[in-house]
Coordinates of N, CA and C in Angstrom, one line a residue:
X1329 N 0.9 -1.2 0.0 CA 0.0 0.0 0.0 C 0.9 1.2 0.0
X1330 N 0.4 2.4 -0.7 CA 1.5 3.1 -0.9 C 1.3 4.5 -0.4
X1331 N 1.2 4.7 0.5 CA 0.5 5.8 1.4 C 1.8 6.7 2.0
X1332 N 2.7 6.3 2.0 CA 3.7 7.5 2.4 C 4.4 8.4 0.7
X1333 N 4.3 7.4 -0.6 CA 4.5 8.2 -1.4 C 3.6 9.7 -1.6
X1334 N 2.1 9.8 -1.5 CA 2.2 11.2 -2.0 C 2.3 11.9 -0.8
X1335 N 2.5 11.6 0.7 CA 3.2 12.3 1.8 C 4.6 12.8 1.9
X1336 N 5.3 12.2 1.0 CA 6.7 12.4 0.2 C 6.9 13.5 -0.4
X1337 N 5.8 13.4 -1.7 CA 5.9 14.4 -2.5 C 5.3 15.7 -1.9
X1338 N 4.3 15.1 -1.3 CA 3.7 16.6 -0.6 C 4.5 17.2 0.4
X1339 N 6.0 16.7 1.0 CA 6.4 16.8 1.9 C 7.8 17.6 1.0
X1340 N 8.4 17.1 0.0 CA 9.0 17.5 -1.0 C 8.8 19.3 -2.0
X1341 N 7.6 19.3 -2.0 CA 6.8 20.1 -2.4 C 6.7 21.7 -1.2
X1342 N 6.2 21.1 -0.4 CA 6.1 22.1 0.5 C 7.4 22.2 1.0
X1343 N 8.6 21.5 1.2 CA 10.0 22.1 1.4 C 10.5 23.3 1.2
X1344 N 9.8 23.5 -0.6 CA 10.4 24.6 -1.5 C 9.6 25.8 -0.9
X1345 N 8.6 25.7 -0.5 CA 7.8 26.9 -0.2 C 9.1 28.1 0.5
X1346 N 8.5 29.2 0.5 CA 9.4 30.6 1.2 C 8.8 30.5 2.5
X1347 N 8.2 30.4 3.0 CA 7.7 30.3 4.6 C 8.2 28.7 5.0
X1348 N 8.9 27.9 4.6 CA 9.5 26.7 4.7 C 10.4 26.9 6.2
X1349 N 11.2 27.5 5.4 CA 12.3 28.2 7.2 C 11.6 28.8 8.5
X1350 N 10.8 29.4 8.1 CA 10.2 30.1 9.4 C 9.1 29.3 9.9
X1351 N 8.4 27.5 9.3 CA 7.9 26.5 9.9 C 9.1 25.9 10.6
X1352 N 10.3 25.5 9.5 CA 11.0 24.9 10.6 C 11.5 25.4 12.2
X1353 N 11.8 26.8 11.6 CA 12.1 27.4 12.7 C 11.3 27.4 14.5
X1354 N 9.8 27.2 14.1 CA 8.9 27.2 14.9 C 8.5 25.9 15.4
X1355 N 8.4 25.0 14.3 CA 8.4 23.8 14.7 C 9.6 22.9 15.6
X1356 N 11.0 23.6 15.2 CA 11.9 23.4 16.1 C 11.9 23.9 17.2
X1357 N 11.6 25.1 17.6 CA 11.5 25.5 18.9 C 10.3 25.0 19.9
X1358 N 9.4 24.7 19.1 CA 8.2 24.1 20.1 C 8.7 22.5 20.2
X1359 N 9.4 22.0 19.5 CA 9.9 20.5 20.0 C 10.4 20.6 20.6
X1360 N 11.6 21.7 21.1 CA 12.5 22.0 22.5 C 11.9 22.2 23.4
X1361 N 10.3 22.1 23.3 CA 9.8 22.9 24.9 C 8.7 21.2 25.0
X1362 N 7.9 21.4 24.2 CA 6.4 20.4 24.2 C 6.4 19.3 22.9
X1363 N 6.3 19.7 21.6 CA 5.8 19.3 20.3 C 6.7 17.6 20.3
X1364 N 6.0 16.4 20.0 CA 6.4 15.7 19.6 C 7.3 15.3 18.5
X1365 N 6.9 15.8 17.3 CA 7.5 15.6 16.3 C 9.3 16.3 16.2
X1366 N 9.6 15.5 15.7 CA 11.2 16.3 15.6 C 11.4 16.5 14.4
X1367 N 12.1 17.7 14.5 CA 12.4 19.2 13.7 C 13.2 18.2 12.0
X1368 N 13.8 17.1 12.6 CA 14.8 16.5 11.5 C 14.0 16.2 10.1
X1369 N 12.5 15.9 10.2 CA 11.3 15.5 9.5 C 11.4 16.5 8.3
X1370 N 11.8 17.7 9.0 CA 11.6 18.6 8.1 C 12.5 19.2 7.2
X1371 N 13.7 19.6 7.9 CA 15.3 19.9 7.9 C 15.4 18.9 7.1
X1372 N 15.0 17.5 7.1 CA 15.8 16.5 5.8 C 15.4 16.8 4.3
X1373 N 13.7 17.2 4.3 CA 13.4 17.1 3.3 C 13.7 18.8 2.3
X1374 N 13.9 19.5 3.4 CA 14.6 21.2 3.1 C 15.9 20.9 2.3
X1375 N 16.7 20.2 3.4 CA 18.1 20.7 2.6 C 17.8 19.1 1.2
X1376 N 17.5 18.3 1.1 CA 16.7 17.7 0.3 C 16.4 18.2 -1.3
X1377 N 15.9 19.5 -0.9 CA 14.9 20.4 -1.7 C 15.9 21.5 -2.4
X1378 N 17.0 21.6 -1.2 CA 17.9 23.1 -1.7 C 19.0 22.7 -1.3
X1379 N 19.9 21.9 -1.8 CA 21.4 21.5 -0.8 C 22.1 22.7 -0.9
X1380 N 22.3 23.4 -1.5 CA 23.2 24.5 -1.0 C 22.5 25.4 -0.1
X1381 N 21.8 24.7 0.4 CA 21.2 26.2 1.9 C 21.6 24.7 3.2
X1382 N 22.1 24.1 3.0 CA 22.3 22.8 4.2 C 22.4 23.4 5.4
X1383 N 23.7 24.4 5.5 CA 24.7 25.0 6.5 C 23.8 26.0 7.7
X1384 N 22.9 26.7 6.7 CA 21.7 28.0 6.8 C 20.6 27.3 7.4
X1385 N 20.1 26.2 7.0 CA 18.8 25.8 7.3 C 19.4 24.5 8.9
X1386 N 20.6 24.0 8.9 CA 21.6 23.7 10.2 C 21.3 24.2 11.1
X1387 N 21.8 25.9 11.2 CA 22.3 26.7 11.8 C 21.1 27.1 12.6
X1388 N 19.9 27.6 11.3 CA 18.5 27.6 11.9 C 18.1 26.7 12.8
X1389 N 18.0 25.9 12.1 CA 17.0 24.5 13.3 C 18.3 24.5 14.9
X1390 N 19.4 24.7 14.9 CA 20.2 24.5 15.8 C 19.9 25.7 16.7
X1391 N 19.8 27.2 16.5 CA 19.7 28.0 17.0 C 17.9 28.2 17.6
X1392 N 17.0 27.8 16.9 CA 15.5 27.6 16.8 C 15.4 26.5 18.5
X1393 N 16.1 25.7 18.0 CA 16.3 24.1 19.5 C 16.8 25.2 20.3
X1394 N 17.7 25.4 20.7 CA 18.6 26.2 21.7 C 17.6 27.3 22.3
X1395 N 17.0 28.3 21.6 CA 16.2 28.9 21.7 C 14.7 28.2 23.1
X1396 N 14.5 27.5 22.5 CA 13.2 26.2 22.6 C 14.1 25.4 24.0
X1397 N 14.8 25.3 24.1 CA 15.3 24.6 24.8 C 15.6 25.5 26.9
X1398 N 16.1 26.8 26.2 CA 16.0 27.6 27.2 C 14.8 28.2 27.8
X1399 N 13.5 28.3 26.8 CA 12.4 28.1 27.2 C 11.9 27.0 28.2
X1400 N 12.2 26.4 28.1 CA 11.8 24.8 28.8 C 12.7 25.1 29.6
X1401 N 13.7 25.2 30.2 CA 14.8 25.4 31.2 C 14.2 26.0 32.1
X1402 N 13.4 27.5 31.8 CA 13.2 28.4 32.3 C 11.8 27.7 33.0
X1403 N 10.5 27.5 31.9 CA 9.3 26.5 32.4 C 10.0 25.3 33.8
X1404 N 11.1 24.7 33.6 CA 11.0 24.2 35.1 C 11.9 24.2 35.7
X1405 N 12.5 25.8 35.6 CA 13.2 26.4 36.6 C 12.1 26.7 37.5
X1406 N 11.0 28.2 36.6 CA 10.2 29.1 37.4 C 8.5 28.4 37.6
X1407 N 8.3 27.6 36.9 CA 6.9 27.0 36.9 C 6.6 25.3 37.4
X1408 N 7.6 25.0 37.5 CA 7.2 23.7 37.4 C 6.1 22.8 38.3
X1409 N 5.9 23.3 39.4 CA 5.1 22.7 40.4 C 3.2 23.4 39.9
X1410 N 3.3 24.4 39.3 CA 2.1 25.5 39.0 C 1.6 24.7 37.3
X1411 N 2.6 24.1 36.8 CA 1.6 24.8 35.2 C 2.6 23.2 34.8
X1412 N 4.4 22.8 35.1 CA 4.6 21.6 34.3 C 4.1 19.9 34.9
X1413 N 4.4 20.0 36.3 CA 4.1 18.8 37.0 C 1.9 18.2 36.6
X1414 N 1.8 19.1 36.7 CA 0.0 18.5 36.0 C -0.3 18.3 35.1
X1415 N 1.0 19.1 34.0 CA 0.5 18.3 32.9 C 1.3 17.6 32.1
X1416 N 2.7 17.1 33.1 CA 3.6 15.8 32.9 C 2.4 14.8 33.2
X1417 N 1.6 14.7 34.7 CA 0.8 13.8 34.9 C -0.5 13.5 34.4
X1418 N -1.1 14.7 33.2 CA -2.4 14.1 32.7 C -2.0 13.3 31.5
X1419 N -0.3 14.2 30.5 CA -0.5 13.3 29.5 C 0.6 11.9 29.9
X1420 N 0.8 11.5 31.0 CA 1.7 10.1 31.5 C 2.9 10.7 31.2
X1421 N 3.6 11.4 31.5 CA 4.9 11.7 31.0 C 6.0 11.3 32.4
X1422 N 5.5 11.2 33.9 CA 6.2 11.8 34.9 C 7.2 10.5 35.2
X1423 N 6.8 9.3 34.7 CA 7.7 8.3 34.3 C 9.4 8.6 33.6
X1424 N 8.8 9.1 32.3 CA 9.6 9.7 32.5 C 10.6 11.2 32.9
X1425 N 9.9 11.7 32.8 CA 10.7 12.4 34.1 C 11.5 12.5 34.9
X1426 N 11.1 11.6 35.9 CA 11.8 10.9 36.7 C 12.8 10.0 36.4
X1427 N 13.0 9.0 35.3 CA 13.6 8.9 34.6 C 14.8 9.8 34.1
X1428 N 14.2 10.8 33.5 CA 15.4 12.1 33.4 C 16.0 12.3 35.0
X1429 N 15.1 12.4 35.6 CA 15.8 13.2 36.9 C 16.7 12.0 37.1
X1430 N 16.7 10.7 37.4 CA 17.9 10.0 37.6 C 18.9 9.9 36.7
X1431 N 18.8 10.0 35.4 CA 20.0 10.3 34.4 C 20.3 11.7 34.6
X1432 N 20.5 12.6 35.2 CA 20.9 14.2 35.8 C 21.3 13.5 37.0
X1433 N 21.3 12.9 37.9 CA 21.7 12.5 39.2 C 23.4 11.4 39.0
X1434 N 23.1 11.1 38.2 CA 24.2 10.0 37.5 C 25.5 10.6 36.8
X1435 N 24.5 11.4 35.4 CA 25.6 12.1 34.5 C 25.9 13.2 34.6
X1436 N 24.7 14.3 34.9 CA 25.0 15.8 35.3 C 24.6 16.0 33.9
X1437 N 26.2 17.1 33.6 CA 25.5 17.8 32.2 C 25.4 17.2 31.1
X1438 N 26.4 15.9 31.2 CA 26.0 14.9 30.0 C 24.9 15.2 29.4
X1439 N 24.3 14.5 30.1 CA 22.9 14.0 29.8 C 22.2 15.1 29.0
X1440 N 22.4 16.4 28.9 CA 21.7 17.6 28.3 C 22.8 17.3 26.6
X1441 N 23.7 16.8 26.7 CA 24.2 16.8 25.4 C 23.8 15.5 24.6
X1442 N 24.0 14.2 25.5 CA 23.2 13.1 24.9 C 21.9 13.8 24.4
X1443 N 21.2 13.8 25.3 CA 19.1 14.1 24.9 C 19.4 15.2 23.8
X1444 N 20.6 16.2 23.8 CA 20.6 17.0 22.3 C 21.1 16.7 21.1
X1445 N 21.8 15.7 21.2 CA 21.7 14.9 20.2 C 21.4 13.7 19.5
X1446 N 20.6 12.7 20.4 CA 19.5 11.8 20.3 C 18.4 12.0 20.0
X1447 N 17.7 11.0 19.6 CA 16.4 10.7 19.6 C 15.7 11.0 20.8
X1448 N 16.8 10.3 21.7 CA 15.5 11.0 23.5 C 14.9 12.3 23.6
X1449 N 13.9 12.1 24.2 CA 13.3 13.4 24.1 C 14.1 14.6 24.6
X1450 N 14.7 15.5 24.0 CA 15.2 16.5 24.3 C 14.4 17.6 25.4
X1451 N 12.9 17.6 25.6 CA 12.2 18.5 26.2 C 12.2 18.2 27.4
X1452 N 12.2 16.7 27.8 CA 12.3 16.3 28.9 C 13.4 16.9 29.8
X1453 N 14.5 16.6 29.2 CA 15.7 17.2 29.7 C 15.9 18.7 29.9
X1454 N 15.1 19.4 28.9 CA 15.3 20.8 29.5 C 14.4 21.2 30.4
X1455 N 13.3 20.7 30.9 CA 12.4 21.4 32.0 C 13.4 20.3 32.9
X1456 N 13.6 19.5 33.1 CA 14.6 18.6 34.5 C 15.9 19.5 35.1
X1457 N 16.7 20.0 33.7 CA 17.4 20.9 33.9 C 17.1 22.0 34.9
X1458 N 16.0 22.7 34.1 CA 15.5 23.8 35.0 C 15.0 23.1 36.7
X1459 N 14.6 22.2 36.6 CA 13.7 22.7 37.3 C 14.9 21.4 38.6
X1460 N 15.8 21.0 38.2 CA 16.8 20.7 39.3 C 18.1 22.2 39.3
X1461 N 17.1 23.1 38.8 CA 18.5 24.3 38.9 C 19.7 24.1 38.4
X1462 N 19.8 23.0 37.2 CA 21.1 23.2 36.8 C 22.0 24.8 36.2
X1463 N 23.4 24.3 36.5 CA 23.9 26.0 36.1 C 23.6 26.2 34.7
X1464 N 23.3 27.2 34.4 CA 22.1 27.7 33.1 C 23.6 27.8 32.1
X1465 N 24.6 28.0 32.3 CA 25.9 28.5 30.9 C 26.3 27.1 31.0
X1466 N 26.6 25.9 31.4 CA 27.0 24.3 31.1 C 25.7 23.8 30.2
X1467 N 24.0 24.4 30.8 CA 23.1 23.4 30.0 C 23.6 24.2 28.7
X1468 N 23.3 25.3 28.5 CA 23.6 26.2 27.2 C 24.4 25.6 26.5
X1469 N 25.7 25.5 26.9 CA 27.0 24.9 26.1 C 26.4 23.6 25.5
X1470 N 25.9 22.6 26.3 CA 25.5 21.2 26.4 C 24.9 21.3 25.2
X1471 N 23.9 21.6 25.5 CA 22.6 22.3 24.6 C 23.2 22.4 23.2
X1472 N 23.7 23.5 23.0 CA 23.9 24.2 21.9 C 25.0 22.9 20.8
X1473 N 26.1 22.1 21.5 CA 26.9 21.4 20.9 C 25.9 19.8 20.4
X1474 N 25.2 19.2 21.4 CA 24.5 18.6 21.2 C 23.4 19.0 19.8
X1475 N 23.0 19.6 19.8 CA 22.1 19.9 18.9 C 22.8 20.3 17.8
X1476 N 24.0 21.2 17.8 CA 24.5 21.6 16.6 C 25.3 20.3 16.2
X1477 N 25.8 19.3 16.7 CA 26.4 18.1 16.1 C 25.0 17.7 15.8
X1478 N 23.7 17.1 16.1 CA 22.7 16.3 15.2 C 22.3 17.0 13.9
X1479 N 21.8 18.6 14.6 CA 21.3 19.4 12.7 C 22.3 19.1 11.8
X1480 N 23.5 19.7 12.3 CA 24.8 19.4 11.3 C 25.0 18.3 10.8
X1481 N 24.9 17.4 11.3 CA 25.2 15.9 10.6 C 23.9 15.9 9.9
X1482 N 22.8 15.5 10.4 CA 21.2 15.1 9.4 C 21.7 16.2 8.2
X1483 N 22.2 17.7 8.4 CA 22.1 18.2 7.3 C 23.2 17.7 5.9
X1484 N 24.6 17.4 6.7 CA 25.8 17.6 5.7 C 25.3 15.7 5.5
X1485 N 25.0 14.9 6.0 CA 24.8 13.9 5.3 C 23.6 14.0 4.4
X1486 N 22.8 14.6 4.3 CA 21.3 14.5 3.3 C 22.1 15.5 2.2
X1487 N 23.2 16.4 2.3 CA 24.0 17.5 1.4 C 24.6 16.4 0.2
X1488 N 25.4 15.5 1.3 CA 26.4 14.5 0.9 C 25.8 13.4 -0.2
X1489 N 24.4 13.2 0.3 CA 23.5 12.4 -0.1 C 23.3 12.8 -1.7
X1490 N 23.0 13.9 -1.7 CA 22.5 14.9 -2.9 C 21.6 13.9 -3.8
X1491 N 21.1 14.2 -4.8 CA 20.1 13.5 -6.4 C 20.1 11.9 -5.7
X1492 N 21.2 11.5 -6.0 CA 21.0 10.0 -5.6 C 20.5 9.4 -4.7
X1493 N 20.8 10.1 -3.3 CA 20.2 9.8 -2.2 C 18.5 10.3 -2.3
X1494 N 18.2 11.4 -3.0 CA 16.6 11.6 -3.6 C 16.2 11.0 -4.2
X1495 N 16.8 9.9 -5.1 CA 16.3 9.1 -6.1 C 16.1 7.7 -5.2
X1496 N 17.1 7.4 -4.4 CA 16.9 6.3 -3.3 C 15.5 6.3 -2.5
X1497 N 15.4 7.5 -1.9 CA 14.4 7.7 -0.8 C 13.1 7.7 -1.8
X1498 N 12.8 8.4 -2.8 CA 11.7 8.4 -3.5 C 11.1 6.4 -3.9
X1499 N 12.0 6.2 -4.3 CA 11.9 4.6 -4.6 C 11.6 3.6 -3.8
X1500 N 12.0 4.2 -2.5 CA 12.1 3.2 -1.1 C 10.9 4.0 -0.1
X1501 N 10.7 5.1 -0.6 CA 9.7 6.0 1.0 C 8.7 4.8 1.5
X1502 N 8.1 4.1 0.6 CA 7.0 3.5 1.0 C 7.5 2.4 2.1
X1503 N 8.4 1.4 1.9 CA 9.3 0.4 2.5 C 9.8 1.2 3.7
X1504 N 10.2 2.7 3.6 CA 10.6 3.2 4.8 C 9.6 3.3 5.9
X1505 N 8.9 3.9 5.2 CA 7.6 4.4 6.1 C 7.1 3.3 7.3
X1506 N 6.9 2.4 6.4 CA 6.5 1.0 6.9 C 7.0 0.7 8.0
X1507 N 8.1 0.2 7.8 CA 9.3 -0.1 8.9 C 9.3 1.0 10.0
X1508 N 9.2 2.1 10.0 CA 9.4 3.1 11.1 C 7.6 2.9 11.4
X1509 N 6.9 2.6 11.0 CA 5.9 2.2 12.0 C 5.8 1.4 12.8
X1510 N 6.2 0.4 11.9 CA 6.7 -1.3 12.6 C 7.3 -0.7 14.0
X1511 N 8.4 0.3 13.8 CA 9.8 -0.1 14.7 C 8.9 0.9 15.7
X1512 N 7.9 2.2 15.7 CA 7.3 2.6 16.5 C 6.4 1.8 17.1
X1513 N 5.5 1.1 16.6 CA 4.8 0.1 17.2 C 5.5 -0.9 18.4
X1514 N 6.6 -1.1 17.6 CA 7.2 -2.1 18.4 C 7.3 -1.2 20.1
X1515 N 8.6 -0.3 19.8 CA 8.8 0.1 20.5 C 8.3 0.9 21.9
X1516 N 6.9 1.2 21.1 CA 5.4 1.8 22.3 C 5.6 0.3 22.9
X1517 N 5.4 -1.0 22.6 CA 5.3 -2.3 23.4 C 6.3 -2.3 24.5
X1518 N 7.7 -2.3 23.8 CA 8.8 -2.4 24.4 C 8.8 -1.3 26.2
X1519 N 8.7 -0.3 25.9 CA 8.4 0.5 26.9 C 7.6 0.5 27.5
X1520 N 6.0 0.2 27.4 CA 4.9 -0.2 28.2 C 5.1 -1.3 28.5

């Protein structure tokens, strides 16, 4: 069934748009605070769309996160007991949480550069930050290197990639798609 190809193209398509950067832009900073989806969704299929802006649309999504990220610092520095802890616990989040808070108890500031450059949720980590008072210029640093090593890389390899790697992904989206549900499905089990 071939349901991720015209989500491809339409995904391809709207890359090129001129308000393209200022979604990513926005959509990356609300991933650093709340938003599920990650910013890379986007960023791949951008520099994808325009490889000589790789560096530009990097720099953005890395500065956009950092941005997004000291927002969340600040959320559970100054708020956390009033406005983050109720609604860690309506949408099940406090698991992990707590979770974060024992990887901060273990690694310190690591852990702000891991979660910035992983898959783990990154948001997590900045309201834990804040809201265990980490020193605000270590999470920054953390922050800012973590994240500018993941944009950077997803960008200069999808650069590296160029036509071919578009011609790969076009041919395979549907096989891809698949499998990253598989591997989400799975992994909702794995965790619960």
């Amino acid at each position: 069934m071939k349901i991720f190809t015209p989500l491809y193209n339409w995904t391809m398509r709207w890359a090129e748009h001129k308000f393209a950067p200022a979604i990513l832009a926005i959509l990356t900073f609300a991933e650093s605070v709340f938003f599920p989806i990650p910013p890379d969704v986007l960023l791949a299929p951008m520099v994808l769309s325009k490889p000589e802006r790789a560096w530009k649309l990097a720099t953005l999504t890395t500065v956009s996160s950092v941005i997004g990220g000291v927002v969340g610092y600040l959320l559970g520095y100054l708020l956390f007991e009033p406005l983050i802890q109720p609604i860690l616990i309506d949408f099940n989040y406090m698991d992990k949480f707590n979770h974060a808070m024992d990887w901060f108890k273990e690694y310190g500031v690591w852990v702000v550069f891991i979660a910035g450059f992983s898959p783990i949720p990154y948001k997590v980590f900045t309201l834990s930050a804040g809201f265990l008072q980490m020193l605000f210029i270590p999470f920054l640093i953390a922050s800012t290197v973590g994240r500018g090593l993941r944009f950077f890389l997803v960008a200069g390899l999808i650069k590296a990639g160029g036509k071919p790697m578009e011609i790969k992904i076009r041919e395979s989206v549907d096989l891809i798609g698949w499998v990253i549900v598989f591997l989400i499905v799975a992994l909702y089990f794995v965790i619960n």
